[in-house]
Each structure stands twice: as C-alpha cells, then as structure tokens.
PDB file of C-alpha atoms in Angstrom:
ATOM      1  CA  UNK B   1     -65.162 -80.499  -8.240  1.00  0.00           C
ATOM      2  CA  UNK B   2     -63.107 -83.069  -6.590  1.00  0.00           C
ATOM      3  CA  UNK B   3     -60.236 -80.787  -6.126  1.00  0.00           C
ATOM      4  CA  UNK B   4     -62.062 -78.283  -4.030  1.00  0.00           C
ATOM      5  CA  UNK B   5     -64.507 -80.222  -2.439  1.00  0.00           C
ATOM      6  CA  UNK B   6     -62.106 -82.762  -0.915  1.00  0.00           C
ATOM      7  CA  UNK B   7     -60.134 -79.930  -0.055  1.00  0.00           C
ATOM      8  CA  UNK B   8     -62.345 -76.970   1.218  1.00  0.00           C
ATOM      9  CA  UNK B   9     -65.208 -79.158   2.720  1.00  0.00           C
ATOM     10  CA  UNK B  10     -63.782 -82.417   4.172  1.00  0.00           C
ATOM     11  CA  UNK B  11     -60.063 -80.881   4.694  1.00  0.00           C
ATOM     12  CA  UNK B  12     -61.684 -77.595   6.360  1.00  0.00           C
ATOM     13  CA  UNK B  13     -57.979 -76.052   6.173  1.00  0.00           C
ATOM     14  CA  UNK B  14     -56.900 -72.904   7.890  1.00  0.00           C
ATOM     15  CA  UNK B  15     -54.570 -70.119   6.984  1.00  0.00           C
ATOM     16  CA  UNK B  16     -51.007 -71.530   7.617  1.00  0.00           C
ATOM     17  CA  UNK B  17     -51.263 -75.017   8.222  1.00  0.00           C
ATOM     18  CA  UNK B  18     -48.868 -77.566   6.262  1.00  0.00           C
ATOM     19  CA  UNK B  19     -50.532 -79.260   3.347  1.00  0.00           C
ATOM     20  CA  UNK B  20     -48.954 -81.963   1.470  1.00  0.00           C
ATOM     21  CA  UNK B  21     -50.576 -83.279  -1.615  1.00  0.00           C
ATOM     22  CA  UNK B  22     -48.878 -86.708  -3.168  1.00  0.00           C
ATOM     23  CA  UNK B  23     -49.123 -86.935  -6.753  1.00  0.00           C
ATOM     24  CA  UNK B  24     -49.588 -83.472  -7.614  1.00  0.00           C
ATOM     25  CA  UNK B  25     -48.309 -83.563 -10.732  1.00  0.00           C
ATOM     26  CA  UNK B  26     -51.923 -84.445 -11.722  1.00  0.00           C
ATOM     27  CA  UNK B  27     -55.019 -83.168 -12.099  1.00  0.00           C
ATOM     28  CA  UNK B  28     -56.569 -82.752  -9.235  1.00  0.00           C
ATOM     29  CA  UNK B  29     -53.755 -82.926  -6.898  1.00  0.00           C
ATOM     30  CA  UNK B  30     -52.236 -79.828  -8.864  1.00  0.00           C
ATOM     31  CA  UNK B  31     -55.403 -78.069  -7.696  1.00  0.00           C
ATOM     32  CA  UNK B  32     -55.208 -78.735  -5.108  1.00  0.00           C
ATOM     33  CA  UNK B  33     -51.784 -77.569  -4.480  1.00  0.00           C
ATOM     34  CA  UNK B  34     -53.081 -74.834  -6.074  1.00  0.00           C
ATOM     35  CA  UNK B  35     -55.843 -74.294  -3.899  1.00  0.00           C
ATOM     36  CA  UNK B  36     -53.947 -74.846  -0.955  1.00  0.00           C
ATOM     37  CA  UNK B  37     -51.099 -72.115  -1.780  1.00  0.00           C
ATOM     38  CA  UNK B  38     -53.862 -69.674  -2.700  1.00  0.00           C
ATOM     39  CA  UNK B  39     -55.584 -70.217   0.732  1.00  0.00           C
ATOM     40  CA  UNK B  40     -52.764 -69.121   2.346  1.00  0.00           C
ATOM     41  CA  UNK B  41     -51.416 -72.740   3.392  1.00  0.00           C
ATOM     42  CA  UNK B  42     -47.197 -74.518   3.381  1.00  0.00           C
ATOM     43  CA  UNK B  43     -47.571 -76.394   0.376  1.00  0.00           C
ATOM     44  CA  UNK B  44     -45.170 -79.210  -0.830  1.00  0.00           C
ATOM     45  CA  UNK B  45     -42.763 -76.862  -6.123  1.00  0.00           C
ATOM     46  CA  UNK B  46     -44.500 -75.681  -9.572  1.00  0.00           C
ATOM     47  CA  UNK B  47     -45.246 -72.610  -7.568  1.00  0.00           C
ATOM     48  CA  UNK B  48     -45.598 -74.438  -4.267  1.00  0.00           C
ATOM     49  CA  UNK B  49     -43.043 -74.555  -1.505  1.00  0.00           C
ATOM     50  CA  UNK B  50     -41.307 -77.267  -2.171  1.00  0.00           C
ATOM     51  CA  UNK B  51     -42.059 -80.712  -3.801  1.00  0.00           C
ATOM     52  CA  UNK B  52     -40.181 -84.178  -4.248  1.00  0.00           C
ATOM     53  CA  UNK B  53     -40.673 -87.459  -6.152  1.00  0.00           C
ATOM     54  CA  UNK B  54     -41.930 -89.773  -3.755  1.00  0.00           C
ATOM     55  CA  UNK B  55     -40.535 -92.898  -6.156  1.00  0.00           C
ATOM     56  CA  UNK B  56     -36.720 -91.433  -5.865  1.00  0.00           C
ATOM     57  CA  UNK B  57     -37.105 -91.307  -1.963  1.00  0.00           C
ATOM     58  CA  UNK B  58     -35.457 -94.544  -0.542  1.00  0.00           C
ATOM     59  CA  UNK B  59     -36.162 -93.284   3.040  1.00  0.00           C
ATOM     60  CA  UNK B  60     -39.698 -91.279   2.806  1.00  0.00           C
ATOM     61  CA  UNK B  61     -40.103 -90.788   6.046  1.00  0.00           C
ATOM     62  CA  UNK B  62     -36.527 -88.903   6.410  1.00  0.00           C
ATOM     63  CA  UNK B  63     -37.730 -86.820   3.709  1.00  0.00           C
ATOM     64  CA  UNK B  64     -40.982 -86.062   5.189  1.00  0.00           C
ATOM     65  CA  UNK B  65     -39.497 -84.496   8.134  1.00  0.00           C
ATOM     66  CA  UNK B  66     -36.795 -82.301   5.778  1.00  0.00           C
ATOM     67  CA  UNK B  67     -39.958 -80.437   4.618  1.00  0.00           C
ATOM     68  CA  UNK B  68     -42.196 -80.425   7.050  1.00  0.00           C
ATOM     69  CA  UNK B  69     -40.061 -80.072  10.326  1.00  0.00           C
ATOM     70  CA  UNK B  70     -43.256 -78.859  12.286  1.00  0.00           C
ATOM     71  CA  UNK B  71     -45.607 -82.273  10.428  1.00  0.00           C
ATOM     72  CA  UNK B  72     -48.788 -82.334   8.128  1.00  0.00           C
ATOM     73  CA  UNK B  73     -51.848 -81.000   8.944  1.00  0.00           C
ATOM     74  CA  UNK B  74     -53.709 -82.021   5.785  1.00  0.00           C
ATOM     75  CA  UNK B  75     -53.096 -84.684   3.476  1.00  0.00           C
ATOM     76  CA  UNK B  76     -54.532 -85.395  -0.106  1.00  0.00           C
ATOM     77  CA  UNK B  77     -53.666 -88.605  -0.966  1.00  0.00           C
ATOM     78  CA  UNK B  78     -53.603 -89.924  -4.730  1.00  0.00           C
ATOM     79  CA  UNK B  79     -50.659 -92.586  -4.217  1.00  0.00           C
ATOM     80  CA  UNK B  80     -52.046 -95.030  -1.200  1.00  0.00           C
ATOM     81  CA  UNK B  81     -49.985 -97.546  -0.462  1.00  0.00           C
ATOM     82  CA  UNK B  82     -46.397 -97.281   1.679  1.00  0.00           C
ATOM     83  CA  UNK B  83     -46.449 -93.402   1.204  1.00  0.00           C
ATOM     84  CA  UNK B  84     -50.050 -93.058   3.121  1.00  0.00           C
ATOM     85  CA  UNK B  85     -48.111 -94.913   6.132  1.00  0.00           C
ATOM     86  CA  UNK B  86     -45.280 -92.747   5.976  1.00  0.00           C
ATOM     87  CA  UNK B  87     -47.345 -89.488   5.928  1.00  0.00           C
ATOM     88  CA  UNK B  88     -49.935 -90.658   8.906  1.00  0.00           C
ATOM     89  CA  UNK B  89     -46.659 -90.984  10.969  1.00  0.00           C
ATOM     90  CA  UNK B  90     -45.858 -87.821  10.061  1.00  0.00           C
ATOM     91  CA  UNK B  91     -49.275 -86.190  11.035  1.00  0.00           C
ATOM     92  CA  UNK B  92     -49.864 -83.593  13.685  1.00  0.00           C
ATOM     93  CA  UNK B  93     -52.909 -84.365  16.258  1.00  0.00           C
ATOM     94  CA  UNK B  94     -55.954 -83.550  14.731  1.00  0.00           C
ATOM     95  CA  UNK B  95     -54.707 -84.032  10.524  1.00  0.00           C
ATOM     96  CA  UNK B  96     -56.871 -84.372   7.890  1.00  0.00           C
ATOM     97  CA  UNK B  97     -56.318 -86.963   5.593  1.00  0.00           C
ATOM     98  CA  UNK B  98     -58.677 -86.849   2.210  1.00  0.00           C
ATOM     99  CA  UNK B  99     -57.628 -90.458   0.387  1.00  0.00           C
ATOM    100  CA  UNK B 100     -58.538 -89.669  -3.651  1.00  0.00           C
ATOM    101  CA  UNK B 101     -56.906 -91.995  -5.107  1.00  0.00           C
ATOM    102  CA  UNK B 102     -53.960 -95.285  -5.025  1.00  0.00           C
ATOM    103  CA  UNK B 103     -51.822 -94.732  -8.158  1.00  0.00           C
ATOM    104  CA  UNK B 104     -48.610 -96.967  -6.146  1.00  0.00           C
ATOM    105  CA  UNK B 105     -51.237 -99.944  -6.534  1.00  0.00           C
ATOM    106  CA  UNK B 106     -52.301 -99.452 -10.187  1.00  0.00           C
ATOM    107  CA  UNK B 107     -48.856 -99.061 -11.594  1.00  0.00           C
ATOM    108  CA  UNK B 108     -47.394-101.870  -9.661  1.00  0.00           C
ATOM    109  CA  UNK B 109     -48.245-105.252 -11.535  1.00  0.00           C
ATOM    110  CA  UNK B 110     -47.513-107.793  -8.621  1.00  0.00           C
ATOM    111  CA  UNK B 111     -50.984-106.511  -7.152  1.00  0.00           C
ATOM    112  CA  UNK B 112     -52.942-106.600 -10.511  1.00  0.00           C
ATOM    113  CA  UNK B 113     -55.643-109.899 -10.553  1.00  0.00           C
ATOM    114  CA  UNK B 114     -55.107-112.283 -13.344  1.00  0.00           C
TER     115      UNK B 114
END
C-alpha cells in the first residue's frame, strides 16, 4: 500500500515522465520502480532503464545528469540525506518528490543518539 499510494496518489505521474526511485533495491522502492515502468514512465535496472549505486557515486550530481539528461519529474525517496539535495537540484519545475524513508541516516552511526 505504500508503494502505490505514494506513487499513484501523491506522485499523480503521467505517461513518459522521468521517475527516479533511490533505494530500489527494496521493498517498496522496487514497486515502485515497478509501478512506474508499468505506467509507462523513464525509470532508473532490474527491468528498469537504468539504475546506479548511489554509495559508489563520488560526484552524484554528475551522475544524475548522465541518466536523466532532460531531469526528474518524480522522486521516491528512501535514502534522505545528501542524495535528496542532489536530486531536488536535479528536478524539473513542477517535480514531485514523495520522501518514504532516510536509510543514509540509519546506517551512518555518527548521527545515531547515545
């Protein structure tokens, strides 16, 4: 239920437009990759258009741009932190952004409380 509501009612998407989905490897991101692809929308591999591990990237931003030349229109966010940045400068006018969840702060143990 996540999955498609965050993506079919507060994304609204239309036929065509470029979806990128961080952390897709998961759950709900994966369907919603899935969704997206099925709908008829540029989706960032594992039967999408392309895809790329957002840890590896030193320059994000650079790689943003290598995949979607023309920006986002929709982003599903599961990371948070320094990628959400990077992707909202990488928005069209008028992008979407559903924020589901911050996996860069819970695996990084400098932000945990003690």
């Amino acid at each position: 239920m996540t999955a498609y509501m965050g993506f079919f009612e507060l994304c609204k998407p239309k036929m065509g437009e470029k979806v990128f989905v961080s952390a897709a490897c998961g759950s709900i991101g994966s369907l919603v990759g899935q969704y997206a692809k099925l709908f008829g929308c540029y989706i960032d591999k594992l039967g999408f258009d392309d895809a790329f591990n957002y840890k590896e990237e030193t320059h994000q931003s650079s790689t943003l741009r290598r995949y979607f030349h023309e920006r986002i229109d929709i982003y599903f966010d599961n990371v948070g932190g320094k990628m959400l940045k990077v992707v909202i400068d990488n928005m069209n006018i008028f992008g979407r952004v559903v924020v589901c969840g911050a996996t860069s702060e819970y695996t990084d143990i400098r932000k945990r409380a003690h």
